[in-house]
PDB file of C-alpha atoms in Angstrom:
ATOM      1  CA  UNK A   1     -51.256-233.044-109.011  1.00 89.00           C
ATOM      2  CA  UNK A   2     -49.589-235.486-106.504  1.00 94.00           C
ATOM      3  CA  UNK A   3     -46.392-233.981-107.953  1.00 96.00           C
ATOM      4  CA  UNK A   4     -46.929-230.878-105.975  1.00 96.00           C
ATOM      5  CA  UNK A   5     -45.655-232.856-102.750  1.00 97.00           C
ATOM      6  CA  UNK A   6     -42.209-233.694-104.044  1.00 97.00           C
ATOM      7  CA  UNK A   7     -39.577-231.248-103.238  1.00 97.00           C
ATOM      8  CA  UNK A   8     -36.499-230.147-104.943  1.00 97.00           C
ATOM      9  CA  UNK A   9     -34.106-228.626-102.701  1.00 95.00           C
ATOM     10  CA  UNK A  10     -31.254-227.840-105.362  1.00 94.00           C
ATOM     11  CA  UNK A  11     -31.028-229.530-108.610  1.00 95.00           C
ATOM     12  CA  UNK A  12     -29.391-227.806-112.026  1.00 94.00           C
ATOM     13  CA  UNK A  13     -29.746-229.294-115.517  1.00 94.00           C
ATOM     14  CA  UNK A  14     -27.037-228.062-118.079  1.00 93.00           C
ATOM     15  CA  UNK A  15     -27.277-228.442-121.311  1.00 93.00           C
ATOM     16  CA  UNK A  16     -29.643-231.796-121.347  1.00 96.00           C
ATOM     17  CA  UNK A  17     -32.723-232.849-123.630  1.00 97.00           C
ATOM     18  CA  UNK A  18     -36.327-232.839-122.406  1.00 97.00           C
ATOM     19  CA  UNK A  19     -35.899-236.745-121.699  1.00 98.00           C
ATOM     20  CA  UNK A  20     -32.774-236.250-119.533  1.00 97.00           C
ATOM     21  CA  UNK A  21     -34.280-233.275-117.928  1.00 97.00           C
ATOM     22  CA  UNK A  22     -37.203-234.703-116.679  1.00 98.00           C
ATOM     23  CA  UNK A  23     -35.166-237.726-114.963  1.00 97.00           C
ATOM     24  CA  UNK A  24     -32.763-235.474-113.555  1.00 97.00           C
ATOM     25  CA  UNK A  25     -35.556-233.494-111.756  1.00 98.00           C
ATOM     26  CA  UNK A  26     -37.661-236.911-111.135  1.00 98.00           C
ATOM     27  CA  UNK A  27     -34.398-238.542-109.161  1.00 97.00           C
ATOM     28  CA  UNK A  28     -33.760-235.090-107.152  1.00 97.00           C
ATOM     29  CA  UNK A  29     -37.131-235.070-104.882  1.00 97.00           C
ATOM     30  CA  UNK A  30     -37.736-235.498-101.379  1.00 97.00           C
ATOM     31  CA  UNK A  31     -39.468-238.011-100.486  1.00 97.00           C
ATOM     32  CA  UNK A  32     -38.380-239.848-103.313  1.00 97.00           C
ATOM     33  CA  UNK A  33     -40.847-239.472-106.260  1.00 97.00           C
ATOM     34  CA  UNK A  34     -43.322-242.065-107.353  1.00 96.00           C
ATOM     35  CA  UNK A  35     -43.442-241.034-110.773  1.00 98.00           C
ATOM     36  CA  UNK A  36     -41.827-242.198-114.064  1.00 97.00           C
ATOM     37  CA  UNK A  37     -40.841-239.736-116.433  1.00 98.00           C
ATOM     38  CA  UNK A  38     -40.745-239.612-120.348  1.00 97.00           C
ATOM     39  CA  UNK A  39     -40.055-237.346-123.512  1.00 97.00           C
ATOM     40  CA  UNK A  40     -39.410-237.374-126.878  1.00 97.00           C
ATOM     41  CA  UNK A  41     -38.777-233.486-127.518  1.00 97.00           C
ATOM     42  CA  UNK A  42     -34.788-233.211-128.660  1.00 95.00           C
ATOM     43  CA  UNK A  43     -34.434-229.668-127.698  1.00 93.00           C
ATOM     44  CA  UNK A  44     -31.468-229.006-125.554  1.00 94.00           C
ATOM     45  CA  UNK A  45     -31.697-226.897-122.486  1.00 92.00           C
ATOM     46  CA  UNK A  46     -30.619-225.416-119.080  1.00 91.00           C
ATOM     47  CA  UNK A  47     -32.703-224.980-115.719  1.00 92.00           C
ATOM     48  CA  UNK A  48     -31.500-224.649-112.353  1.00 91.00           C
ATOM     49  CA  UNK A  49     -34.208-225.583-109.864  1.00 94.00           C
ATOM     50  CA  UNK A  50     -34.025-224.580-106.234  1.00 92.00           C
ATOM     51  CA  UNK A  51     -36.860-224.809-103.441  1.00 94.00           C
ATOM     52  CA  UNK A  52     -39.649-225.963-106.036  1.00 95.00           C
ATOM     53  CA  UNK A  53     -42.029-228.612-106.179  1.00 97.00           C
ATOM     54  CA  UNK A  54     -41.471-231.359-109.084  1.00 97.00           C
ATOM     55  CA  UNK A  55     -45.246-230.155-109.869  1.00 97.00           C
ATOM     56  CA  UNK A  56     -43.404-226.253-110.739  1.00 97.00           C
ATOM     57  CA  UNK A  57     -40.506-227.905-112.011  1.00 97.00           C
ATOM     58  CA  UNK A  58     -42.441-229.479-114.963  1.00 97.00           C
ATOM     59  CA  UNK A  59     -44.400-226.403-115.984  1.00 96.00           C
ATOM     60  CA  UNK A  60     -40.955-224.959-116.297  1.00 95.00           C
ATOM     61  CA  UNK A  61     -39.755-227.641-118.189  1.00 96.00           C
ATOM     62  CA  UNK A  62     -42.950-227.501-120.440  1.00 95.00           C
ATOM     63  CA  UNK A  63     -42.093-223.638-120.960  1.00 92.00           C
ATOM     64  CA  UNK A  64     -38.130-223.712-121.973  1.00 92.00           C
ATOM     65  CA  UNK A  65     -38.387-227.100-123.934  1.00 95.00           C
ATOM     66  CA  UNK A  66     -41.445-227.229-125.168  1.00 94.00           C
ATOM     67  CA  UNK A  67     -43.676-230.041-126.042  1.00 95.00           C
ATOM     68  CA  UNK A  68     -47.423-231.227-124.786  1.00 94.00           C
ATOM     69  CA  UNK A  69     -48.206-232.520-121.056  1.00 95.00           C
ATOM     70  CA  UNK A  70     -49.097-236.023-121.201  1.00 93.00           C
ATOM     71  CA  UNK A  71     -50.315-237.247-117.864  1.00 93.00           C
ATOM     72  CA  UNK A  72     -51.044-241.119-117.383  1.00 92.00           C
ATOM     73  CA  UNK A  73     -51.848-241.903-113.476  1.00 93.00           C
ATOM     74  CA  UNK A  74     -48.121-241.875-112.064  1.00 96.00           C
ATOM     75  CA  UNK A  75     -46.584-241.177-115.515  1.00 97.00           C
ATOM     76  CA  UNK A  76     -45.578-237.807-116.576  1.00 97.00           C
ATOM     77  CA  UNK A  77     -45.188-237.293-120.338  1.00 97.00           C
ATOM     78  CA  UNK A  78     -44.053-234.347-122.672  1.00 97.00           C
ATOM     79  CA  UNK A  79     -44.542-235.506-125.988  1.00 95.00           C
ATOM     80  CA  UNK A  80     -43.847-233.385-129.580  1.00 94.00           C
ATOM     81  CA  UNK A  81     -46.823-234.564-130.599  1.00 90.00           C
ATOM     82  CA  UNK A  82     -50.184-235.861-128.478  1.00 91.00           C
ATOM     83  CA  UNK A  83     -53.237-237.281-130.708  1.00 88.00           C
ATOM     84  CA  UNK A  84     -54.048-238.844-134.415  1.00 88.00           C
ATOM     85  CA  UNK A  85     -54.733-236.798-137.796  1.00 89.00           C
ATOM     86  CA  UNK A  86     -57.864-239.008-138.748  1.00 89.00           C
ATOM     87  CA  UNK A  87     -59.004-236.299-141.295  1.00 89.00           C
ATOM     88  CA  UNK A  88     -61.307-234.870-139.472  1.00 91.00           C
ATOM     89  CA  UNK A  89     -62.836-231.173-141.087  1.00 93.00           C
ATOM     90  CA  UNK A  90     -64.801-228.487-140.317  1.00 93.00           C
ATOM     91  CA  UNK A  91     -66.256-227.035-143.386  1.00 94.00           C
ATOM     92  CA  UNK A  92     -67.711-223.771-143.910  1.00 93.00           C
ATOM     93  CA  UNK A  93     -71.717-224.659-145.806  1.00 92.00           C
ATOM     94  CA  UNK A  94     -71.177-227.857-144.859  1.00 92.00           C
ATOM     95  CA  UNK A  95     -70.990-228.977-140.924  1.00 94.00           C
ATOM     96  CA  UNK A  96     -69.720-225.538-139.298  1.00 95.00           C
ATOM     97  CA  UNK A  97     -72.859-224.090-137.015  1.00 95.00           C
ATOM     98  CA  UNK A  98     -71.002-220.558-136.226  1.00 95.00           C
ATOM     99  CA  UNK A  99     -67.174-219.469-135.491  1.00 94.00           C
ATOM    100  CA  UNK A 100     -65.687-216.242-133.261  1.00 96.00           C
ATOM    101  CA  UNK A 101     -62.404-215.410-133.135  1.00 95.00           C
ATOM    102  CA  UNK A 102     -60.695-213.258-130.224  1.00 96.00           C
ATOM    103  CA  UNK A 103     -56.894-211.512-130.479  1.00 96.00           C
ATOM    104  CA  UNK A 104     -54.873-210.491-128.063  1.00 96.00           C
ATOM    105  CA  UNK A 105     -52.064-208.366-128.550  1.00 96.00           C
ATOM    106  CA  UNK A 106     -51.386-207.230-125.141  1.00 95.00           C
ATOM    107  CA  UNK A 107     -48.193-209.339-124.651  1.00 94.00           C
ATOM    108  CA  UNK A 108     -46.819-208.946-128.451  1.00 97.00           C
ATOM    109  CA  UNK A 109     -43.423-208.324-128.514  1.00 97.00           C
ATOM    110  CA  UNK A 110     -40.957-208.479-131.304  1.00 97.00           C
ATOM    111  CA  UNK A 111     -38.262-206.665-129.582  1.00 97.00           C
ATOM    112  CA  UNK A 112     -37.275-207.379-125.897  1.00 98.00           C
ATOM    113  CA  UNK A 113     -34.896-205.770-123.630  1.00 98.00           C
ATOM    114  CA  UNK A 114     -34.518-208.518-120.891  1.00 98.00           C
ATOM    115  CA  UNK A 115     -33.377-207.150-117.228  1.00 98.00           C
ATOM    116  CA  UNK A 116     -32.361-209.849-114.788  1.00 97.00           C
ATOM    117  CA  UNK A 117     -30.989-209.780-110.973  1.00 95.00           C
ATOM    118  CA  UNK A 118     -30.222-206.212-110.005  1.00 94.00           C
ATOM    119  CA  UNK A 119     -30.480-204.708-112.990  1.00 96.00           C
ATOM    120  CA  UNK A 120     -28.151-207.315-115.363  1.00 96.00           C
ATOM    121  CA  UNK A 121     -28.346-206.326-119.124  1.00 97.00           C
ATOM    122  CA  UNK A 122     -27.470-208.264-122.010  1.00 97.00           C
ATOM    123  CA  UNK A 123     -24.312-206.146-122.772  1.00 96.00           C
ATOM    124  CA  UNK A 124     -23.114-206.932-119.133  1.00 94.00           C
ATOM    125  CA  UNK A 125     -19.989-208.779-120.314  1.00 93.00           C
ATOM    126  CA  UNK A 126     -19.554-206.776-123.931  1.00 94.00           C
ATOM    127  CA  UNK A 127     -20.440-203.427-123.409  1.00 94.00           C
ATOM    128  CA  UNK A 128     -20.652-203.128-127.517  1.00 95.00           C
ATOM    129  CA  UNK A 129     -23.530-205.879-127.348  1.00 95.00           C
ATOM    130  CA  UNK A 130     -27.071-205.023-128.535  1.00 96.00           C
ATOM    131  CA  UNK A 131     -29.558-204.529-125.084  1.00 97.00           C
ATOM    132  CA  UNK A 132     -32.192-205.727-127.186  1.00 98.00           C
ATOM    133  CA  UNK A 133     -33.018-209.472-128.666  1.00 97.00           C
ATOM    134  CA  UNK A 134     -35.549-209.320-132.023  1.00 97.00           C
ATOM    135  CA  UNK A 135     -37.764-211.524-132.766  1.00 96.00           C
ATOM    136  CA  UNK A 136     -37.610-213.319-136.917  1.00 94.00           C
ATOM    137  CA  UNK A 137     -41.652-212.002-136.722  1.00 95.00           C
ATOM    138  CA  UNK A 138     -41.842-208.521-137.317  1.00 96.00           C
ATOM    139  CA  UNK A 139     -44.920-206.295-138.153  1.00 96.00           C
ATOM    140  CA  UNK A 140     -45.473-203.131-139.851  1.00 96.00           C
ATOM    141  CA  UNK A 141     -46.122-201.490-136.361  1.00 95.00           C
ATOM    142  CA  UNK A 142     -43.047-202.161-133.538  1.00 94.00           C
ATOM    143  CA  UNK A 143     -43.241-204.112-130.121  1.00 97.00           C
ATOM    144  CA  UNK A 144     -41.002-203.355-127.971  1.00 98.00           C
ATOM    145  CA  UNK A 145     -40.931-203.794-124.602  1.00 97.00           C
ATOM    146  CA  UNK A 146     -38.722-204.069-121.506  1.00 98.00           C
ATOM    147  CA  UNK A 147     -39.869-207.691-118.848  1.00 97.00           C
ATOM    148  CA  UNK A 148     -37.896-208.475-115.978  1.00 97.00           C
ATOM    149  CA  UNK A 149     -37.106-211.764-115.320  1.00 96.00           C
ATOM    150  CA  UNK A 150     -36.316-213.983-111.994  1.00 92.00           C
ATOM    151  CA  UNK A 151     -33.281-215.213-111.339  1.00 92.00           C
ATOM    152  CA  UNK A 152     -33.735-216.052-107.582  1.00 88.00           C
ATOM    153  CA  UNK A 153     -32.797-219.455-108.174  1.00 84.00           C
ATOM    154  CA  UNK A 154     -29.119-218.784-109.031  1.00 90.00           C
ATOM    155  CA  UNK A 155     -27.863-218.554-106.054  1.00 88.00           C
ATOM    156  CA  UNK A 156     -23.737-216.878-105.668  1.00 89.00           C
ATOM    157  CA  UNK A 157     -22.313-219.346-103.190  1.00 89.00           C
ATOM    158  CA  UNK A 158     -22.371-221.921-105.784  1.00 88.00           C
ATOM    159  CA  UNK A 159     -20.124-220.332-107.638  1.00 91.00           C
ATOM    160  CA  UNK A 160     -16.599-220.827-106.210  1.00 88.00           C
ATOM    161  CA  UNK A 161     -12.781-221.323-107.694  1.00 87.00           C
ATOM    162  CA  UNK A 162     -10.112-223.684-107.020  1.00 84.00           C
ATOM    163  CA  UNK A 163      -9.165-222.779-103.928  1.00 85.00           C
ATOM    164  CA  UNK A 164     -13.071-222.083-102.893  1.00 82.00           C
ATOM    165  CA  UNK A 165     -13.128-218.803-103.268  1.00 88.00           C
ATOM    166  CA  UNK A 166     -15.868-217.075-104.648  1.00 88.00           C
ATOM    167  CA  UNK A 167     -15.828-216.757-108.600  1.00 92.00           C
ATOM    168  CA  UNK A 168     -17.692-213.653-109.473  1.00 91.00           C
ATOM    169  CA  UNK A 169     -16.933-214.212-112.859  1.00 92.00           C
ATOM    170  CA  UNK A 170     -18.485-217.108-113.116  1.00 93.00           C
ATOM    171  CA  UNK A 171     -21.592-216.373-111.109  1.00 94.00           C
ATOM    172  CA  UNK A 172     -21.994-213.534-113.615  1.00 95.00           C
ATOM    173  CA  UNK A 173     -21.607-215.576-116.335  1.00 95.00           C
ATOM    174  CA  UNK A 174     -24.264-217.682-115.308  1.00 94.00           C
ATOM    175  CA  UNK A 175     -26.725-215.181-114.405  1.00 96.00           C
ATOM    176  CA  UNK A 176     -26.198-214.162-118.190  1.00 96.00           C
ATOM    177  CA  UNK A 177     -26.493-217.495-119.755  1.00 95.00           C
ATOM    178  CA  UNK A 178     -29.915-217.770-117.660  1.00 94.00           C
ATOM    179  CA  UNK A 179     -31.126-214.526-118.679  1.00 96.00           C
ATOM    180  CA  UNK A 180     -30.248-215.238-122.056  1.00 96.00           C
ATOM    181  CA  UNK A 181     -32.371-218.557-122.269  1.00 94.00           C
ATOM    182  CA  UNK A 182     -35.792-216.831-120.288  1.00 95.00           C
ATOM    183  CA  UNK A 183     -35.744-213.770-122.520  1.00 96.00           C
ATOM    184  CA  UNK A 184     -34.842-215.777-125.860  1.00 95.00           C
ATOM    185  CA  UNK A 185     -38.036-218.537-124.041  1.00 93.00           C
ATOM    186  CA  UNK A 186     -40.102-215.029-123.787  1.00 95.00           C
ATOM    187  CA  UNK A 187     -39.621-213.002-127.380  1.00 95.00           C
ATOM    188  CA  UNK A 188     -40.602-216.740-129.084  1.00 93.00           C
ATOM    189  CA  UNK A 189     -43.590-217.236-127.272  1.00 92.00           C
ATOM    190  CA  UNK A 190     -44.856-213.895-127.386  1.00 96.00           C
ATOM    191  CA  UNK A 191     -43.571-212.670-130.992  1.00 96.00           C
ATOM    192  CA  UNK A 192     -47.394-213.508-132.259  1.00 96.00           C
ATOM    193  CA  UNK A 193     -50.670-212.548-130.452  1.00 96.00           C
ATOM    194  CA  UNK A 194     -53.088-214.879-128.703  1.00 95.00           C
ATOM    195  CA  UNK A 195     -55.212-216.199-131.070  1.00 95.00           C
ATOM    196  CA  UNK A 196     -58.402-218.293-129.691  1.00 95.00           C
ATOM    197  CA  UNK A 197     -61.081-219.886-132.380  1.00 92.00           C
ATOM    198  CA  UNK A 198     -64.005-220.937-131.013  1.00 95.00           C
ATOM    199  CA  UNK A 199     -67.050-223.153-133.035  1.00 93.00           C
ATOM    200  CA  UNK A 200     -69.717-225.348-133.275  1.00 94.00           C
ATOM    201  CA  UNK A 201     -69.785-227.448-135.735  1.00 93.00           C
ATOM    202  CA  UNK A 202     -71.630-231.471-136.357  1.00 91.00           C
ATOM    203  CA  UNK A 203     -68.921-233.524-136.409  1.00 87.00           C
ATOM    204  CA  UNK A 204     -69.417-237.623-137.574  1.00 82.00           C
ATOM    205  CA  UNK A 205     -66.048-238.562-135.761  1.00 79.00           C
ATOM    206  CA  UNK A 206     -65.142-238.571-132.095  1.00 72.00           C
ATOM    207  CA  UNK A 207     -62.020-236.376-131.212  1.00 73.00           C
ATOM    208  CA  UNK A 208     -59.874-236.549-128.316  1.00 79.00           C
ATOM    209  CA  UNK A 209     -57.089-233.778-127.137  1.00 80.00           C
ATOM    210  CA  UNK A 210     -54.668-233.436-129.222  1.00 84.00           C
ATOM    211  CA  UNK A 211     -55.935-234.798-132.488  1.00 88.00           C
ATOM    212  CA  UNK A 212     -55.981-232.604-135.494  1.00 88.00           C
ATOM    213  CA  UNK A 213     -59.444-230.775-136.818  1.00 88.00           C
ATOM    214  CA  UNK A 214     -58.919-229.150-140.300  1.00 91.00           C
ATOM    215  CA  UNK A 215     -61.268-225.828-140.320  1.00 90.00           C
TER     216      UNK A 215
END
């Protein structure tokens, strides 16, 4: 939670793995951060980060790339995987004392029409494009749903030609990309419902987070 007192002013990652990510952040806060940084998720992603802590830079991080939060005193992990498969089962008649399950499907959606700053669409640059991205889950009932998303961080002066003028084009085009990556971030988290188990069961091994319990 220390990370909450390094700032990053301005700092954009294009097109980098979860590894690369995390040290570009790490190496762009004031004061100079303590921590180390580490990850062995290969998905490739974007992120500009402006006037957030390196604490909010990691959650988003954790969102768009993916992985588990491994904290180790002044290391800060995201790992694909976090804990051991050592067999361990819970076992209806056998060691399972009682079991509830709750669903939420309050934030389902399989089909998303994304809306970014001041009212960008998805067919902003090919009017003939769909407004809508679908999710590869679909159920017998539809989804679909309109969510706004922030884009405060992409900021137009940035965005400037040869000559330092201002490239509208390409400020557009980056306000799409962006859009593009929350919604696409969105509709695959949200495509199923929120599914929480919870039991009791007598269990002869110890588990830690992350290990695997077969039920």
């Amino acid at each position: 939670f220390d990370s909450k007192n390094y700032l990053i002013a301005d700092s954009y990652v294009v097109e980098k793995n979860c590894n690369d990510a995390l040290d570009h952040l790490n190496s762009a806060t004031t004061p100079q951060s303590a921590f180390t940084t580490i990850s062995d998720v290969n998905t490739v992603s974007s992120f500009r980060c402006v006037r957030k802590s390196l604490y909010e830079a990691i959650q988003t991080v954790l969102e768009r790339w993916g992985g588990h939060l491994v904290r180790d005193n002044f290391s800060i992990g995201i790992r694909s995987q976090i804990g051991q498969d050592n067999g361990v089962t819970v076992r209806y008649a056998k060691n399972l004392k009682e079991i509830t399950v709750d669903e939420n499907w309050d934030a389902v959606v399989t089909q998303l029409m994304p809306v970014g700053k001041d009212g960008l669409l998805l067919n902003a640059a090919d009017p003939s494009a769909s407004l809508y991205m679908t999710s590869a889950i679909q159920y017998d009932i539809p989804y679909t749903k309109t969510i706004s998303f922030d884009q405060s961080q992409i900021v137009q002066e940035d965005y400037v030609d040869d000559q330092g003028n201002p490239d509208t084009e390409a400020y557009q085009a980056a306000l799409l990309q962006d859009l593009e990556l929350q919604a696409q971030a969105y509709l695959n988290a949200n495509s199923v419902p929120q599914v929480n188990y919870t039991l009791s069961a007598n269990l002869e091994k110890v588990t830690d987070i992350g290990d695997t319990v077969y039920v």
